[in-house]
Amino acid sequence: MKKILSLLSLVMLFAVSSAQDVDERTLLKAMHSISSHDLLDYVVEQCDEKYEGRLTGTPGYQMCAEWLAGEFAAWGLTPGGDEGSWFQWFDIPYTLIYPDCGLSLHMPLKEGSTVMKHYRYISEYMPGSTSGNGSVTGEVVYAGYGITAPELGYDDYAKIDVKGKIILIESEAPVSPADGPEKFNPWFEHSFHQSKLANAVSHGAIGMIYNYGPIANPNNAYDENFVYVHVGDSVVKDIFAGTGLNHETIVGEIKTTLKPRSFNTKKVVTVRMSTQHFADGRGSNVIGLIPGSDPELGKEAIIIGAHLDHLGKCYEIIPGANDNASAVAVMMGVARALAENKIQLKRTVVFLSFGAEEQGIMGAKAYLDNPVMPLERSILLNMDGVGIGHSIRAAAGLDYPVPWSFIEEANNKYIHRPLSANHFPNLGRPRLDAAKFLSAGVPSVSFSTYGSANYYHVPLDNLEIIKPEIMEDLAQLLFVSVVNMANSPSPLR
Ligand SMILES: [Zn+2]
């Protein structure tokens, strides 16, 4: 009888202790199991040449997705993808950029002959990441923002003929999201790269010089008969040279008057692109989860999100060490510490690696169309670019005071990093997975780090700029915050 009693009390003791929140010693021990060495290893792995820059749709991307799924499996996570797998599949066309690309200006000499000025790859131009293939030569027509909007009484193409010519256009629209939704919303659809490209093609242009800065960006449409490059100031300056017009003045006038200032620059350029398009690409999100232990709270989800993809080759590999191998590494650090230390979590924690963020946030769309956990019972903690600098910024932190309070508390108690939050600047032009989730009504806070050199969408976003210590701190910060959020008796949203 005594034996049975003590057995019973032992069982009861277990029942009580497993119902308690995670004690401080267990929490800290697990938190300190997150090491910058592991996190850096994860970044190094993702930047490996065999993954070819992780462009969604390519075999290189999928190989990297399989590596991540293998790690999730090794740590004992539960697969959250299609039909019990780790992968949530979606269609994603993609384009490969080969080395033989170029942009050259034909400079006339007095005797009627010309010399060619060849622009420098990366510092002056970047191949268009979804450009058609081939070489075109033609006059350059400046076409403002490349927008035709009859409903707004605005048409950059109204007084010019671009048939068989190459256009030079600005990104965005003459009205910006910062001017407020009322002013910007009518321009929203027109501000997309895809709309501008389609408009150029429909007006008969054969090529485009896009004043977007010399950076790679695969978030655009593909037209096999249309080639384009991204350029910076030096090219724009050359195109305007000798026209008697100043580029900055012209752009300023378009913005203030909302009247086009298009004109034929009479400059001649050659755009040479070497590309191959794959219309039937397939890509995937990678999803692993730790089911919540509580029958009721377990139906709620804390999603930790980070996009796994980057830009592929353009035409060199763009490693994307900060954008976004750093964030996937931090997510992995949190997942591993939670799973291997068997930390009790009443709510479900979902680890969601998005594909195709760089190709128009298509992975986030695929998840929202087919969520693993109900969206109305989910919150998202997203990360994009968290491997540089010394300070942490949380976009939309101030919009969601409940999740934010857990993050601030964990930072004040254990991490002590400069940490700031803001209200989400605008949803007018979603460019983050988190923005897509916010538009779908899912409370989302998105982390980035800053305070040292960053190289956005160029090959210099490589291992040398990575700061392992900020990744370790953010991973430990998220780890503690997630444990406390997952076990909190009060609602998170
Ligand atoms: Zn990113």
PDB file of N, CA and C and ligand atoms in Angstrom, residues 307 309-310 322-324 357-358 383-385 431-433 456-457, ligand 1:
ATOM      1  N   HIS A 307      12.925  34.037 -44.945  1.00  0.00           N
ATOM      2  CA  HIS A 307      12.969  33.490 -46.307  1.00  0.00           C
ATOM      3  C   HIS A 307      14.308  32.826 -46.584  1.00  0.00           C
ATOM      4  N   ASP A 309      15.240  31.788 -49.680  1.00  0.00           N
ATOM      5  CA  ASP A 309      15.712  32.017 -51.048  1.00  0.00           C
ATOM      6  C   ASP A 309      16.531  33.294 -51.161  1.00  0.00           C
ATOM      7  N   HIS A 310      17.281  33.392 -52.275  1.00  0.00           N
ATOM      8  CA  HIS A 310      17.913  34.658 -52.628  1.00  0.00           C
ATOM      9  C   HIS A 310      17.879  34.812 -54.148  1.00  0.00           C
ATOM     10  N   ASN A 322      23.732  37.978 -45.559  1.00  0.00           N
ATOM     11  CA  ASN A 322      22.843  38.698 -44.644  1.00  0.00           C
ATOM     12  C   ASN A 322      21.387  38.521 -45.061  1.00  0.00           C
ATOM     13  N   ASP A 323      21.140  38.624 -46.366  1.00  0.00           N
ATOM     14  CA  ASP A 323      19.780  38.519 -46.921  1.00  0.00           C
ATOM     15  C   ASP A 323      19.657  37.190 -47.667  1.00  0.00           C
ATOM     16  N   ASN A 324      19.331  36.071 -47.058  1.00  0.00           N
ATOM     17  CA  ASN A 324      18.718  36.047 -45.764  1.00  0.00           C
ATOM     18  C   ASN A 324      19.210  34.805 -44.999  1.00  0.00           C
ATOM     19  N   GLU A 357      10.653  34.749 -51.778  1.00  0.00           N
ATOM     20  CA  GLU A 357      10.434  36.118 -51.272  1.00  0.00           C
ATOM     21  C   GLU A 357      10.947  37.100 -52.306  1.00  0.00           C
ATOM     22  N   GLU A 358      12.119  36.776 -52.864  1.00  0.00           N
ATOM     23  CA  GLU A 358      12.764  37.690 -53.812  1.00  0.00           C
ATOM     24  C   GLU A 358      12.047  37.715 -55.161  1.00  0.00           C
ATOM     25  N   MET A 383      12.045  37.442 -39.747  1.00  0.00           N
ATOM     26  CA  MET A 383      13.387  38.046 -39.772  1.00  0.00           C
ATOM     27  C   MET A 383      13.847  38.201 -41.207  1.00  0.00           C
ATOM     28  N   ASP A 384      14.423  39.355 -41.522  1.00  0.00           N
ATOM     29  CA  ASP A 384      14.980  39.582 -42.853  1.00  0.00           C
ATOM     30  C   ASP A 384      16.232  40.443 -42.722  1.00  0.00           C
ATOM     31  N   GLY A 385      17.397  39.830 -42.903  1.00  0.00           N
ATOM     32  CA  GLY A 385      18.656  40.558 -42.792  1.00  0.00           C
ATOM     33  C   GLY A 385      19.012  40.808 -41.339  1.00  0.00           C
ATOM     34  N   ARG A 431       6.779  44.441 -49.327  1.00  0.00           N
ATOM     35  CA  ARG A 431       8.049  43.945 -49.859  1.00  0.00           C
ATOM     36  C   ARG A 431       8.675  42.934 -48.924  1.00  0.00           C
ATOM     37  N   LEU A 432       7.916  42.561 -47.891  1.00  0.00           N
ATOM     38  CA  LEU A 432       8.420  41.602 -46.916  1.00  0.00           C
ATOM     39  C   LEU A 432       7.372  40.516 -46.778  1.00  0.00           C
ATOM     40  N   ASP A 433       7.833  39.313 -46.430  1.00  0.00           N
ATOM     41  CA  ASP A 433       6.868  38.258 -46.112  1.00  0.00           C
ATOM     42  C   ASP A 433       5.928  38.737 -45.011  1.00  0.00           C
ATOM     43  N   TYR A 456      23.246  45.448 -50.413  1.00  0.00           N
ATOM     44  CA  TYR A 456      21.915  44.948 -50.739  1.00  0.00           C
ATOM     45  C   TYR A 456      21.851  44.430 -52.178  1.00  0.00           C
ATOM     46  N   HIS A 457      21.529  43.156 -52.331  1.00  0.00           N
ATOM     47  CA  HIS A 457      21.296  42.547 -53.652  1.00  0.00           C
ATOM     48  C   HIS A 457      22.486  42.647 -54.610  1.00  0.00           C
TER      49      HIS A 457
HETATM   50 ZN    ZN B   1      15.368  39.490 -47.745  1.00  0.00          ZN
END
